[in-house]
Amino acid sequence: MEEINVVAATKQEQYEQLIPQIISLIADESNSIANMANIVAALKQRFTYYSWAGFYLWDSKKSELVLGPFQGKIACTRIAIGKGVCGTAAHEKKTIVVSNVNEFRGHIFCDGDSKSEIVVPIIGDTKLFGVLDVDSHSYNSFDDTDKKYLEQLITLTQKKILLYL
Ligand code: SME
C-alpha cells in the first residue's frame, strides 16, 4: 500500500501535492465505493483541521441523500434534499462554505463539536450524484482554497467514483 506523502507548508501546496497522489491511488480501481473510501481517508489523513470527511450519495428511490464512505465519527444516515448544509448544496448544485455552523439556518449537527463545514456537490451531466462533506472542529477552517481544490478533486475523480451509482 502506497503512503500518501505530502511535505508542504501552505494549504494550497498541500492540495496541489495531494490531489495527484489521490488520482494515482484510485487510478487502477474501478469500484466506486473503494475509491470514495480512499479519497476521504487520504483527505482526513492529510488535513489535520478536518474532523470529518465523507460522501453523501443521492438515493433516487427515496429522493434524499444517504451516507456513503466517510472518515470520522458516526453520522446522520439520511438527509432530505434542501435540508442542512448537505441538502442545500445538493439542491442548489453549488458548493457551500460555512464559517460558523451556528449561523447556518437548518444546519444538521451530527457532531456537536463541529464548528465549520464545506459541502461540494457531485454533478454529472447536470444530474446530482451526491456531495462531498467536510467538517472541522474550528471556526473559519474552510475558504476559497478548499473550495477550489475540493471542486477540482471531485471533477478529476468523478468518473472513478460514479461508476456504479
Ligand atoms: N452538517 C451536515 C450534516 C452531515 S454531518 O456534518 C456529517 C449538514 O448540515 O448537512
Coordinates of C-alpha atoms and ligand atoms in Angstrom, one line a residue:
M1 CA 0.0 0.0 0.0
E2 CA 1.4 3.3 -1.0
E3 CA 1.8 6.0 1.5
I4 CA 0.1 9.4 1.0
N5 CA 3.1 11.6 1.2
V6 CA 2.9 15.4 1.4
V7 CA 5.7 17.7 2.7
A8 CA 4.4 21.2 2.1
A9 CA 3.6 24.4 4.0
T10 CA 0.6 26.2 2.7
K11 CA -2.9 24.7 2.3
Q12 CA -2.7 25.4 -1.5
E13 CA 0.6 23.5 -1.7
Q14 CA -0.8 20.6 0.3
Y15 CA -3.8 20.3 -2.0
E16 CA -1.6 20.6 -5.1
Q17 CA 0.6 17.7 -3.9
L18 CA -2.2 15.6 -2.5
I19 CA -4.6 15.6 -5.5
P20 CA -2.3 13.9 -8.0
Q21 CA -1.5 11.3 -5.3
I22 CA -5.2 10.6 -4.8
I23 CA -5.7 10.3 -8.5
S24 CA -2.9 7.8 -8.8
L25 CA -4.2 6.0 -5.6
I26 CA -7.5 5.3 -7.3
A27 CA -6.3 5.0 -10.9
D28 CA -6.3 1.2 -11.2
E29 CA -9.5 0.6 -9.2
S30 CA -13.0 0.7 -10.8
N31 CA -15.0 0.1 -7.7
S32 CA -16.6 3.5 -6.7
I33 CA -17.1 2.6 -3.0
A34 CA -13.4 1.6 -2.7
N35 CA -12.3 4.8 -4.4
M36 CA -14.6 7.1 -2.4
A37 CA -13.3 5.4 0.8
N38 CA -9.7 6.0 -0.1
I39 CA -10.4 9.6 -1.2
V40 CA -11.8 10.6 2.2
A41 CA -9.2 8.6 4.0
A42 CA -6.4 10.5 2.2
L43 CA -8.0 13.9 2.8
K44 CA -8.7 13.2 6.5
Q45 CA -5.2 11.8 7.0
R46 CA -3.6 14.8 5.4
F47 CA -5.5 17.8 6.7
T48 CA -5.4 18.0 10.5
Y49 CA -8.2 20.6 10.5
Y50 CA -10.6 18.1 9.0
S51 CA -12.7 16.5 11.8
W52 CA -14.9 14.5 9.4
A53 CA -14.8 13.9 5.7
G54 CA -17.3 11.8 3.8
F55 CA -19.7 11.3 0.9
Y56 CA -23.5 11.6 0.9
L57 CA -24.9 9.9 -2.1
W58 CA -28.2 10.6 -4.0
D59 CA -30.7 7.8 -3.3
S60 CA -33.0 8.2 -6.3
K61 CA -35.6 5.7 -5.0
K62 CA -36.2 7.9 -1.9
S63 CA -35.1 11.2 -3.4
E64 CA -32.7 12.0 -0.5
L65 CA -29.1 11.8 0.4
V66 CA -27.7 8.7 2.1
L67 CA -24.4 8.3 3.9
G68 CA -21.6 6.9 1.9
P69 CA -17.9 6.2 2.7
F70 CA -16.6 8.5 5.4
Q71 CA -13.8 9.1 8.0
G72 CA -14.7 10.4 11.4
K73 CA -17.4 9.9 14.0
I74 CA -20.7 8.1 13.2
A75 CA -23.0 10.4 11.3
C76 CA -26.6 11.0 10.3
T77 CA -27.6 8.4 7.7
R78 CA -30.1 10.3 5.6
I79 CA -30.5 13.9 4.7
A80 CA -33.5 15.3 2.8
I81 CA -32.9 17.5 -0.2
G82 CA -32.9 21.1 0.8
K83 CA -32.1 20.3 4.5
G84 CA -28.9 21.1 6.3
V85 CA -25.7 22.2 4.5
C86 CA -25.5 19.0 2.5
G87 CA -29.1 19.0 1.4
T88 CA -28.9 22.7 0.5
A89 CA -25.7 22.2 -1.6
A90 CA -27.4 19.3 -3.3
H91 CA -30.5 21.3 -4.0
E92 CA -28.6 24.4 -5.3
K93 CA -26.0 22.3 -7.0
K94 CA -23.2 24.6 -5.7
T95 CA -20.5 24.5 -3.1
I96 CA -21.4 25.9 0.3
V97 CA -18.7 27.1 2.7
V98 CA -19.9 27.7 6.2
S99 CA -17.5 29.6 8.5
N100 CA -19.7 29.1 11.6
V101 CA -22.3 26.3 11.6
N102 CA -24.3 28.1 14.3
E103 CA -25.1 30.8 11.8
F104 CA -26.3 28.5 9.1
R105 CA -30.1 28.1 9.4
G106 CA -31.0 24.5 9.4
H107 CA -27.5 23.1 9.9
I108 CA -27.7 19.5 10.9
F109 CA -25.5 18.6 13.9
C110 CA -24.1 15.1 13.5
D111 CA -21.2 16.0 15.8
G112 CA -21.8 18.6 18.5
D113 CA -18.2 19.8 18.2
S114 CA -18.5 20.7 14.6
K115 CA -17.8 24.5 14.0
S116 CA -17.3 25.0 10.3
E117 CA -18.1 23.0 7.1
I118 CA -17.7 22.8 3.4
V119 CA -20.0 20.8 1.0
V120 CA -19.2 20.2 -2.6
P121 CA -21.9 18.8 -4.9
I122 CA -21.1 16.0 -7.3
I123 CA -22.9 16.7 -10.6
G124 CA -22.6 14.7 -13.8
D125 CA -24.4 15.9 -16.9
T126 CA -26.4 18.3 -14.7
K127 CA -27.6 15.3 -12.6
L128 CA -27.0 15.2 -8.9
F129 CA -25.0 12.1 -7.7
G130 CA -24.2 13.3 -4.2
V131 CA -22.0 15.6 -2.2
L132 CA -18.6 15.6 -0.5
D133 CA -18.9 16.9 3.0
V134 CA -16.1 18.1 5.2
D135 CA -16.4 19.3 8.8
S136 CA -13.9 21.0 11.2
H137 CA -13.8 21.5 15.0
S138 CA -12.6 25.1 14.5
Y139 CA -14.4 28.1 13.1
N140 CA -13.4 29.5 9.7
S141 CA -11.5 26.4 8.6
F142 CA -12.6 26.4 5.0
D143 CA -12.1 29.1 2.4
D144 CA -11.8 29.7 -1.3
T145 CA -8.7 27.5 -1.4
D146 CA -10.5 24.5 0.0
K147 CA -13.4 25.2 -2.4
K148 CA -11.2 25.4 -5.5
Y149 CA -9.2 22.3 -4.7
L150 CA -12.1 20.1 -3.5
E151 CA -14.1 21.1 -6.5
Q152 CA -11.1 20.2 -8.7
L153 CA -10.7 16.9 -6.9
I154 CA -14.3 16.0 -7.5
T155 CA -14.1 17.0 -11.2
L156 CA -10.9 14.9 -11.7
T157 CA -12.1 11.8 -9.8
Q158 CA -15.8 11.9 -10.9
K159 CA -15.5 9.1 -13.4
K160 CA -13.9 6.8 -10.8
I161 CA -16.5 7.4 -8.1
L162 CA -19.7 7.4 -10.0
L163 CA -19.2 4.3 -12.0
Y164 CA -21.8 2.1 -10.2
L165 CA -24.1 4.8 -8.9
Ligands
SME1 N1 -23.7 19.1 9.0 C1 -24.3 18.4 7.9 C2 -24.8 17.0 8.2 C3 -23.8 16.0 7.9 S1 -22.6 15.9 9.1 O1 -21.8 17.2 9.2 C4 -21.5 14.6 8.8 C5 -25.4 19.3 7.3 O2 -25.9 20.3 7.9 O3 -25.9 18.9 6.2

